[in-house]
PDB file of C-alpha atoms in Angstrom:
ATOM      1  CA  MET A   1      50.877  33.666  72.118  1.00  0.00           C
ATOM      2  CA  ILE A   2      49.109  31.862  74.984  1.00  0.00           C
ATOM      3  CA  ASP A   3      51.101  29.852  77.500  1.00  0.00           C
ATOM      4  CA  ILE A   4      49.332  28.124  80.386  1.00  0.00           C
ATOM      5  CA  GLN A   5      51.541  26.187  82.780  1.00  0.00           C
ATOM      6  CA  ASN A   6      50.472  23.989  85.709  1.00  0.00           C
ATOM      7  CA  LEU A   7      47.236  25.897  86.238  1.00  0.00           C
ATOM      8  CA  ARG A   8      45.124  25.159  89.273  1.00  0.00           C
ATOM      9  CA  PHE A   9      41.823  26.931  89.773  1.00  0.00           C
ATOM     10  CA  HIS A  10      38.664  26.326  91.763  1.00  0.00           C
ATOM     11  CA  TYR A  11      35.793  28.521  92.904  1.00  0.00           C
ATOM     12  CA  PRO A  12      35.270  29.127  96.641  1.00  0.00           C
ATOM     13  CA  ASN A  13      33.312  26.263  98.238  1.00  0.00           C
ATOM     14  CA  GLY A  14      33.439  24.400  94.927  1.00  0.00           C
ATOM     15  CA  ARG A  15      33.042  20.651  95.103  1.00  0.00           C
ATOM     16  CA  HIS A  16      35.736  20.054  92.506  1.00  0.00           C
ATOM     17  CA  ARG A  17      38.722  21.850  91.095  1.00  0.00           C
ATOM     18  CA  VAL A  18      37.936  23.195  87.647  1.00  0.00           C
ATOM     19  CA  PHE A  19      41.581  22.959  86.585  1.00  0.00           C
ATOM     20  CA  GLU A  20      44.317  20.920  88.204  1.00  0.00           C
ATOM     21  CA  ASP A  21      47.891  20.978  86.839  1.00  0.00           C
ATOM     22  CA  PHE A  22      46.506  22.150  83.476  1.00  0.00           C
ATOM     23  CA  SER A  23      48.929  23.218  80.733  1.00  0.00           C
ATOM     24  CA  LEU A  24      48.239  24.449  77.202  1.00  0.00           C
ATOM     25  CA  GLN A  25      49.999  26.461  74.492  1.00  0.00           C
ATOM     26  CA  LEU A  26      48.111  28.181  71.662  1.00  0.00           C
ATOM     27  CA  GLN A  27      49.433  29.911  68.544  1.00  0.00           C
ATOM     28  CA  ASP A  28      48.129  32.900  66.601  1.00  0.00           C
ATOM     29  CA  ASN A  29      46.571  32.822  63.124  1.00  0.00           C
ATOM     30  CA  ARG A  30      44.077  30.190  64.263  1.00  0.00           C
ATOM     31  CA  ILE A  31      40.427  29.951  65.249  1.00  0.00           C
ATOM     32  CA  TYR A  32      40.056  27.505  68.136  1.00  0.00           C
ATOM     33  CA  GLY A  33      36.795  25.834  69.072  1.00  0.00           C
ATOM     34  CA  LEU A  34      36.523  25.243  72.833  1.00  0.00           C
ATOM     35  CA  LEU A  35      34.024  22.447  73.474  1.00  0.00           C
ATOM     36  CA  GLY A  36      32.820  20.673  76.600  1.00  0.00           C
ATOM     37  CA  VAL A  37      29.778  19.919  78.717  1.00  0.00           C
ATOM     38  CA  ASN A  38      28.636  22.336  81.414  1.00  0.00           C
ATOM     39  CA  GLY A  39      30.983  22.588  84.365  1.00  0.00           C
ATOM     40  CA  THR A  40      34.186  21.620  82.550  1.00  0.00           C
ATOM     41  CA  GLY A  41      35.646  25.134  82.662  1.00  0.00           C
ATOM     42  CA  LYS A  42      35.108  26.628  79.201  1.00  0.00           C
ATOM     43  CA  SER A  43      33.952  30.051  80.396  1.00  0.00           C
ATOM     44  CA  THR A  44      36.345  29.915  83.327  1.00  0.00           C
ATOM     45  CA  LEU A  45      39.269  29.431  80.942  1.00  0.00           C
ATOM     46  CA  LEU A  46      38.252  32.501  78.925  1.00  0.00           C
ATOM     47  CA  TYR A  47      38.051  34.597  82.096  1.00  0.00           C
ATOM     48  CA  LEU A  48      41.452  33.356  83.216  1.00  0.00           C
ATOM     49  CA  LEU A  49      42.912  34.286  79.822  1.00  0.00           C
ATOM     50  CA  SER A  50      41.428  37.771  80.024  1.00  0.00           C
ATOM     51  CA  GLY A  51      42.724  38.243  83.573  1.00  0.00           C
ATOM     52  CA  LEU A  52      39.269  38.531  85.095  1.00  0.00           C
ATOM     53  CA  LEU A  53      40.000  35.469  87.250  1.00  0.00           C
ATOM     54  CA  ARG A  54      43.247  34.686  89.045  1.00  0.00           C
ATOM     55  CA  PRO A  55      44.700  31.164  89.245  1.00  0.00           C
ATOM     56  CA  GLN A  56      45.408  29.660  92.652  1.00  0.00           C
ATOM     57  CA  GLN A  57      48.567  28.146  91.224  1.00  0.00           C
ATOM     58  CA  GLY A  58      50.507  28.169  87.975  1.00  0.00           C
ATOM     59  CA  HIS A  59      50.753  30.725  85.195  1.00  0.00           C
ATOM     60  CA  VAL A  60      48.490  32.078  82.463  1.00  0.00           C
ATOM     61  CA  ARG A  61      50.579  34.235  80.133  1.00  0.00           C
ATOM     62  CA  ILE A  62      49.581  36.281  77.097  1.00  0.00           C
ATOM     63  CA  ASN A  63      52.577  37.295  74.992  1.00  0.00           C
ATOM     64  CA  GLY A  64      54.785  36.624  78.014  1.00  0.00           C
ATOM     65  CA  MET A  65      52.669  38.750  80.399  1.00  0.00           C
ATOM     66  CA  GLU A  66      50.782  37.310  83.361  1.00  0.00           C
ATOM     67  CA  ALA A  67      47.109  37.693  82.448  1.00  0.00           C
ATOM     68  CA  CYS A  68      45.950  38.260  86.039  1.00  0.00           C
ATOM     69  CA  ARG A  69      48.131  41.378  86.330  1.00  0.00           C
ATOM     70  CA  ARG A  70      46.022  42.988  83.587  1.00  0.00           C
ATOM     71  CA  HIS A  71      48.879  45.128  82.350  1.00  0.00           C
ATOM     72  CA  PRO A  72      47.721  47.804  79.867  1.00  0.00           C
ATOM     73  CA  ASP A  73      50.036  46.359  77.202  1.00  0.00           C
ATOM     74  CA  MET A  74      48.155  43.068  77.482  1.00  0.00           C
ATOM     75  CA  LEU A  75      44.650  44.510  77.816  1.00  0.00           C
ATOM     76  CA  ARG A  76      44.937  46.497  74.598  1.00  0.00           C
ATOM     77  CA  GLU A  77      45.477  43.178  72.799  1.00  0.00           C
ATOM     78  CA  VAL A  78      42.593  41.240  74.410  1.00  0.00           C
ATOM     79  CA  PHE A  79      38.843  41.521  73.904  1.00  0.00           C
ATOM     80  CA  ILE A  80      36.272  39.180  75.435  1.00  0.00           C
ATOM     81  CA  VAL A  81      32.657  38.734  74.344  1.00  0.00           C
ATOM     82  CA  PRO A  82      30.976  37.066  77.359  1.00  0.00           C
ATOM     83  CA  GLU A  83      27.883  34.923  77.054  1.00  0.00           C
ATOM     84  CA  GLU A  84      25.772  37.422  78.985  1.00  0.00           C
ATOM     85  CA  TYR A  85      26.268  41.157  79.143  1.00  0.00           C
ATOM     86  CA  ASP A  86      24.364  44.405  79.151  1.00  0.00           C
ATOM     87  CA  LEU A  87      25.113  47.498  77.099  1.00  0.00           C
ATOM     88  CA  PRO A  88      24.934  51.009  78.562  1.00  0.00           C
ATOM     89  CA  ASP A  89      22.141  53.492  77.979  1.00  0.00           C
ATOM     90  CA  MET A  90      23.832  55.498  75.227  1.00  0.00           C
ATOM     91  CA  SER A  91      24.220  55.741  71.491  1.00  0.00           C
ATOM     92  CA  LEU A  92      26.561  53.416  69.631  1.00  0.00           C
ATOM     93  CA  LYS A  93      28.538  56.460  68.495  1.00  0.00           C
ATOM     94  CA  ARG A  94      29.156  57.559  72.088  1.00  0.00           C
ATOM     95  CA  TYR A  95      29.992  53.976  73.126  1.00  0.00           C
ATOM     96  CA  VAL A  96      32.623  53.758  70.383  1.00  0.00           C
ATOM     97  CA  GLU A  97      34.078  57.138  71.343  1.00  0.00           C
ATOM     98  CA  MET A  98      34.475  56.028  74.966  1.00  0.00           C
ATOM     99  CA  ASN A  99      35.999  52.612  74.254  1.00  0.00           C
ATOM    100  CA  SER A 100      37.926  52.776  70.981  1.00  0.00           C
ATOM    101  CA  MET A 101      40.728  54.855  72.528  1.00  0.00           C
ATOM    102  CA  PHE A 102      41.870  51.799  74.529  1.00  0.00           C
ATOM    103  CA  TYR A 103      42.646  49.819  71.362  1.00  0.00           C
ATOM    104  CA  PRO A 104      45.476  51.264  69.240  1.00  0.00           C
ATOM    105  CA  ARG A 105      44.375  49.443  66.073  1.00  0.00           C
ATOM    106  CA  PHE A 106      40.664  50.159  66.383  1.00  0.00           C
ATOM    107  CA  SER A 107      39.155  50.518  62.910  1.00  0.00           C
ATOM    108  CA  GLU A 108      36.037  52.540  62.173  1.00  0.00           C
ATOM    109  CA  ALA A 109      36.069  50.981  58.711  1.00  0.00           C
ATOM    110  CA  THR A 110      35.956  47.462  60.183  1.00  0.00           C
ATOM    111  CA  LEU A 111      33.133  48.450  62.530  1.00  0.00           C
ATOM    112  CA  ARG A 112      31.141  49.901  59.631  1.00  0.00           C
ATOM    113  CA  SER A 113      31.823  46.824  57.493  1.00  0.00           C
ATOM    114  CA  CYS A 114      30.660  44.439  60.247  1.00  0.00           C
ATOM    115  CA  LEU A 115      27.518  46.453  60.969  1.00  0.00           C
ATOM    116  CA  ASP A 116      26.739  46.554  57.252  1.00  0.00           C
ATOM    117  CA  ALA A 117      27.182  42.781  57.018  1.00  0.00           C
ATOM    118  CA  PHE A 118      24.755  42.368  59.925  1.00  0.00           C
ATOM    119  CA  GLU A 119      22.373  44.816  58.230  1.00  0.00           C
ATOM    120  CA  LEU A 120      22.579  47.293  61.098  1.00  0.00           C
ATOM    121  CA  SER A 121      22.823  51.058  61.008  1.00  0.00           C
ATOM    122  CA  GLY A 122      25.581  52.932  62.803  1.00  0.00           C
ATOM    123  CA  ASP A 123      22.933  55.307  64.189  1.00  0.00           C
ATOM    124  CA  LEU A 124      21.761  53.063  67.014  1.00  0.00           C
ATOM    125  CA  HIS A 125      20.833  53.475  70.657  1.00  0.00           C
ATOM    126  CA  LEU A 126      22.144  50.503  72.627  1.00  0.00           C
ATOM    127  CA  LYS A 127      19.225  50.252  75.057  1.00  0.00           C
ATOM    128  CA  HIS A 128      16.707  49.919  72.227  1.00  0.00           C
ATOM    129  CA  LEU A 129      18.204  46.760  70.737  1.00  0.00           C
ATOM    130  CA  SER A 130      16.937  43.189  70.818  1.00  0.00           C
ATOM    131  CA  LEU A 131      19.153  40.402  72.173  1.00  0.00           C
ATOM    132  CA  GLY A 132      20.233  39.411  68.670  1.00  0.00           C
ATOM    133  CA  GLN A 133      21.000  43.013  67.712  1.00  0.00           C
ATOM    134  CA  LYS A 134      23.071  43.491  70.874  1.00  0.00           C
ATOM    135  CA  LYS A 135      25.071  40.400  69.973  1.00  0.00           C
ATOM    136  CA  LYS A 136      25.738  41.731  66.480  1.00  0.00           C
ATOM    137  CA  VAL A 137      26.757  45.181  67.709  1.00  0.00           C
ATOM    138  CA  TYR A 138      29.056  43.838  70.414  1.00  0.00           C
ATOM    139  CA  MET A 139      30.713  41.332  68.063  1.00  0.00           C
ATOM    140  CA  SER A 140      31.186  44.102  65.495  1.00  0.00           C
ATOM    141  CA  MET A 141      32.870  46.183  68.182  1.00  0.00           C
ATOM    142  CA  ALA A 142      35.025  43.212  69.191  1.00  0.00           C
ATOM    143  CA  LEU A 143      36.267  42.645  65.642  1.00  0.00           C
ATOM    144  CA  ALA A 144      36.842  46.366  65.074  1.00  0.00           C
ATOM    145  CA  THR A 145      39.286  46.530  68.010  1.00  0.00           C
ATOM    146  CA  ASN A 146      41.708  44.368  65.980  1.00  0.00           C
ATOM    147  CA  THR A 147      43.122  42.852  69.152  1.00  0.00           C
ATOM    148  CA  ARG A 148      45.471  39.915  68.704  1.00  0.00           C
ATOM    149  CA  LEU A 149      43.394  37.795  71.108  1.00  0.00           C
ATOM    150  CA  LEU A 150      39.621  37.614  70.722  1.00  0.00           C
ATOM    151  CA  LEU A 151      37.606  35.465  73.138  1.00  0.00           C
ATOM    152  CA  MET A 152      33.954  34.618  72.439  1.00  0.00           C
ATOM    153  CA  ASP A 153      31.680  32.750  74.847  1.00  0.00           C
ATOM    154  CA  GLU A 154      28.584  31.253  73.150  1.00  0.00           C
ATOM    155  CA  PRO A 155      28.537  34.014  70.502  1.00  0.00           C
ATOM    156  CA  THR A 156      25.679  32.538  68.437  1.00  0.00           C
ATOM    157  CA  ASN A 157      23.186  32.326  71.315  1.00  0.00           C
ATOM    158  CA  GLY A 158      20.309  34.658  70.515  1.00  0.00           C
ATOM    159  CA  LEU A 159      21.029  34.781  66.777  1.00  0.00           C
ATOM    160  CA  ASP A 160      18.539  33.535  64.205  1.00  0.00           C
ATOM    161  CA  ILE A 161      19.609  31.133  61.443  1.00  0.00           C
ATOM    162  CA  PRO A 162      20.485  33.786  58.820  1.00  0.00           C
ATOM    163  CA  SER A 163      22.442  35.759  61.416  1.00  0.00           C
ATOM    164  CA  LYS A 164      24.496  32.696  62.354  1.00  0.00           C
ATOM    165  CA  SER A 165      25.580  32.403  58.742  1.00  0.00           C
ATOM    166  CA  LEU A 166      26.461  36.103  58.710  1.00  0.00           C
ATOM    167  CA  PHE A 167      28.419  35.648  61.941  1.00  0.00           C
ATOM    168  CA  ARG A 168      30.641  33.020  60.325  1.00  0.00           C
ATOM    169  CA  LYS A 169      31.266  35.263  57.332  1.00  0.00           C
ATOM    170  CA  VAL A 170      32.042  38.338  59.421  1.00  0.00           C
ATOM    171  CA  VAL A 171      34.543  36.488  61.622  1.00  0.00           C
ATOM    172  CA  ALA A 172      36.252  34.820  58.644  1.00  0.00           C
ATOM    173  CA  ASP A 173      36.497  38.135  56.772  1.00  0.00           C
ATOM    174  CA  ASN A 174      38.210  39.789  59.735  1.00  0.00           C
ATOM    175  CA  MET A 175      40.864  37.209  60.574  1.00  0.00           C
ATOM    176  CA  SER A 176      44.493  38.275  60.261  1.00  0.00           C
ATOM    177  CA  ASP A 177      47.810  36.451  60.446  1.00  0.00           C
ATOM    178  CA  ASP A 178      48.543  37.671  63.979  1.00  0.00           C
ATOM    179  CA  ARG A 179      45.065  37.142  65.457  1.00  0.00           C
ATOM    180  CA  LEU A 180      44.000  34.247  67.675  1.00  0.00           C
ATOM    181  CA  VAL A 181      40.295  33.605  68.215  1.00  0.00           C
ATOM    182  CA  ILE A 182      38.836  31.210  70.797  1.00  0.00           C
ATOM    183  CA  ILE A 183      35.129  30.392  70.473  1.00  0.00           C
ATOM    184  CA  SER A 184      33.560  28.545  73.394  1.00  0.00           C
ATOM    185  CA  THR A 185      30.257  26.999  72.362  1.00  0.00           C
ATOM    186  CA  HIS A 186      27.678  24.255  72.717  1.00  0.00           C
ATOM    187  CA  GLN A 187      26.311  25.086  69.267  1.00  0.00           C
ATOM    188  CA  VAL A 188      29.021  23.294  67.314  1.00  0.00           C
ATOM    189  CA  HIS A 189      27.087  23.342  64.023  1.00  0.00           C
ATOM    190  CA  ASP A 190      27.090  27.147  64.143  1.00  0.00           C
ATOM    191  CA  VAL A 191      30.889  27.442  64.104  1.00  0.00           C
ATOM    192  CA  ALA A 192      32.243  24.160  62.716  1.00  0.00           C
ATOM    193  CA  SER A 193      33.158  25.599  59.312  1.00  0.00           C
ATOM    194  CA  LEU A 194      35.155  28.400  60.978  1.00  0.00           C
ATOM    195  CA  LEU A 195      37.461  26.298  63.097  1.00  0.00           C
ATOM    196  CA  ASP A 196      41.101  25.455  62.431  1.00  0.00           C
ATOM    197  CA  HIS A 197      41.622  23.639  65.712  1.00  0.00           C
ATOM    198  CA  VAL A 198      39.534  21.899  68.375  1.00  0.00           C
ATOM    199  CA  LEU A 199      40.023  21.879  72.152  1.00  0.00           C
ATOM    200  CA  MET A 200      37.762  19.542  74.122  1.00  0.00           C
ATOM    201  CA  LEU A 201      37.416  19.698  77.888  1.00  0.00           C
ATOM    202  CA  SER A 202      35.963  17.141  80.277  1.00  0.00           C
ATOM    203  CA  THR A 203      35.983  16.926  84.050  1.00  0.00           C
ATOM    204  CA  ASP A 204      39.278  15.063  83.628  1.00  0.00           C
ATOM    205  CA  GLY A 205      40.883  17.969  81.775  1.00  0.00           C
ATOM    206  CA  LEU A 206      41.843  18.362  78.140  1.00  0.00           C
ATOM    207  CA  ILE A 207      40.777  15.262  76.217  1.00  0.00           C
ATOM    208  CA  LEU A 208      41.465  16.509  72.693  1.00  0.00           C
ATOM    209  CA  ASN A 209      43.794  19.153  71.287  1.00  0.00           C
ATOM    210  CA  ALA A 210      44.051  18.772  67.523  1.00  0.00           C
ATOM    211  CA  GLY A 211      43.761  20.622  64.245  1.00  0.00           C
ATOM    212  CA  ILE A 212      40.801  19.995  61.967  1.00  0.00           C
ATOM    213  CA  ASP A 213      43.180  18.763  59.231  1.00  0.00           C
ATOM    214  CA  THR A 214      44.730  16.260  61.630  1.00  0.00           C
ATOM    215  CA  ILE A 215      41.324  14.990  62.729  1.00  0.00           C
ATOM    216  CA  ALA A 216      40.126  14.641  59.129  1.00  0.00           C
ATOM    217  CA  GLY A 217      43.321  12.782  58.280  1.00  0.00           C
ATOM    218  CA  HIS A 218      42.789  10.161  60.995  1.00  0.00           C
ATOM    219  CA  TYR A 219      39.015   9.731  61.109  1.00  0.00           C
ATOM    220  CA  ALA A 220      36.059   9.477  58.738  1.00  0.00           C
ATOM    221  CA  PHE A 221      32.461  10.392  59.538  1.00  0.00           C
ATOM    222  CA  GLY A 222      29.370   9.067  57.817  1.00  0.00           C
ATOM    223  CA  MET A 223      26.060   7.211  57.944  1.00  0.00           C
ATOM    224  CA  ARG A 224      25.461   3.445  57.875  1.00  0.00           C
ATOM    225  CA  HIS A 225      22.210   1.516  57.899  1.00  0.00           C
ATOM    226  CA  ALA A 226      21.951  -1.379  60.345  1.00  0.00           C
ATOM    227  CA  SER A 227      22.683  -3.869  57.538  1.00  0.00           C
ATOM    228  CA  GLU A 228      25.904  -2.012  56.700  1.00  0.00           C
ATOM    229  CA  MET A 229      27.406  -2.099  60.194  1.00  0.00           C
ATOM    230  CA  THR A 230      30.600  -4.170  60.072  1.00  0.00           C
ATOM    231  CA  GLY A 231      32.014  -3.832  63.581  1.00  0.00           C
ATOM    232  CA  ASP A 232      34.900  -1.600  62.539  1.00  0.00           C
ATOM    233  CA  GLU A 233      33.057   1.501  63.725  1.00  0.00           C
ATOM    234  CA  LEU A 234      34.855   3.312  66.535  1.00  0.00           C
ATOM    235  CA  TYR A 235      31.641   4.990  67.617  1.00  0.00           C
ATOM    236  CA  ALA A 236      28.022   4.958  66.425  1.00  0.00           C
ATOM    237  CA  GLU A 237      24.832   6.831  67.258  1.00  0.00           C
ATOM    238  CA  PRO A 238      21.358   5.848  66.008  1.00  0.00           C
ATOM    239  CA  THR A 239      19.495   8.504  64.025  1.00  0.00           C
ATOM    240  CA  LEU A 240      16.326   8.589  61.946  1.00  0.00           C
ATOM    241  CA  GLN A 241      18.483   8.158  58.822  1.00  0.00           C
ATOM    242  CA  GLY A 242      20.514   5.258  60.189  1.00  0.00           C
ATOM    243  CA  ASN A 243      23.652   5.121  62.313  1.00  0.00           C
ATOM    244  CA  ALA A 244      26.000   8.106  62.435  1.00  0.00           C
ATOM    245  CA  VAL A 245      29.485   6.595  62.713  1.00  0.00           C
ATOM    246  CA  VAL A 246      33.109   7.478  63.349  1.00  0.00           C
ATOM    247  CA  LEU A 247      35.682   5.296  61.594  1.00  0.00           C
ATOM    248  CA  SER A 248      39.438   5.127  61.465  1.00  0.00           C
ATOM    249  CA  ARG A 249      40.437   6.500  58.083  1.00  0.00           C
ATOM    250  CA  LYS A 250      42.452   4.060  55.976  1.00  0.00           C
ATOM    251  CA  ASP A 251      44.869   4.770  53.138  1.00  0.00           C
ATOM    252  CA  GLY A 252      42.894   5.618  50.031  1.00  0.00           C
ATOM    253  CA  ASP A 253      39.727   6.550  51.903  1.00  0.00           C
ATOM    254  CA  ALA A 254      38.165   9.840  50.836  1.00  0.00           C
ATOM    255  CA  GLU A 255      38.314  12.662  53.362  1.00  0.00           C
ATOM    256  CA  THR A 256      34.984  13.502  54.983  1.00  0.00           C
ATOM    257  CA  PRO A 257      33.813  16.650  56.791  1.00  0.00           C
ATOM    258  CA  VAL A 258      34.463  16.478  60.531  1.00  0.00           C
ATOM    259  CA  ASN A 259      31.285  15.950  62.564  1.00  0.00           C
ATOM    260  CA  LEU A 260      32.152  17.748  65.795  1.00  0.00           C
ATOM    261  CA  GLU A 261      29.223  16.356  67.788  1.00  0.00           C
ATOM    262  CA  LEU A 262      30.151  12.776  66.931  1.00  0.00           C
ATOM    263  CA  LEU A 263      33.805  13.545  67.535  1.00  0.00           C
ATOM    264  CA  PHE A 264      33.050  14.985  70.963  1.00  0.00           C
ATOM    265  CA  ASN A 265      30.882  12.059  72.047  1.00  0.00           C
ATOM    266  CA  ALA A 266      33.535   9.605  70.880  1.00  0.00           C
ATOM    267  CA  ALA A 267      36.299  11.567  72.629  1.00  0.00           C
ATOM    268  CA  VAL A 268      34.382  11.640  75.927  1.00  0.00           C
ATOM    269  CA  LYS A 269      34.287   7.828  75.783  1.00  0.00           C
ATOM    270  CA  GLY A 270      38.042   7.715  75.212  1.00  0.00           C
ATOM    271  CA  LEU A 271      37.727   6.430  71.631  1.00  0.00           C
ATOM    272  CA  ILE A 272      39.709   9.210  69.928  1.00  0.00           C
ATOM    273  CA  LYS A 273      43.487   9.000  70.150  1.00  0.00           C
ATOM    274  CA  LEU A 274      45.497  11.869  68.671  1.00  0.00           C
TER     275      LEU A 274
END
């Protein structure tokens, strides 16, 4: 569904190129987590995919169409939830009337279901909402469009703890076989249980591109006290409970949940090989 070939992109007067000879292919029916420190190009990549930025070199294609051309056939299949946005001074009903016509598979039923899950009424005025409420309304709208490509940039920022749990449920309930979701985030704990696949960016480019099942099959994550450290740890971080560790998983070892923060820190140091 997504084909990026030999991408080069930098901002005017930028000190470094955000992407240089960058290539990536992504398939539908997956939820990708896009992770990386500030300045590695996470948001930039989402804007390139949506056609809001144009590469200096190379190709970014969505279903065979160049994203930067923003052809209507592509735009009706793409929705982006940016990290920061403002909503117009109008009712939600009017907002839906003005925007739903651009998305052939827009579903009022899905919108109502998402709003209900977030405990929001459909009779809302967009200018009277808190930051968290705006997030919930906009994400409900995004899911209701039923676009094949859904891009979310830091979607859990501004949500309280119960709302983050609801966010995971709402996204999972509205996945379909032909949909591809990319979630760019620093809050990995908020989305870890949603993800099928992990993409990790550094200033050197893509340092990890692997499915959660593949990662869990190769590595184990756990805690060890200082007396239990044996030297076979690939990576370790001290915590109040002991050392959080990443280990190579051996035959017969039980599978453990993937700790994305540990995984990222180990990958940045070049200790993860997949």
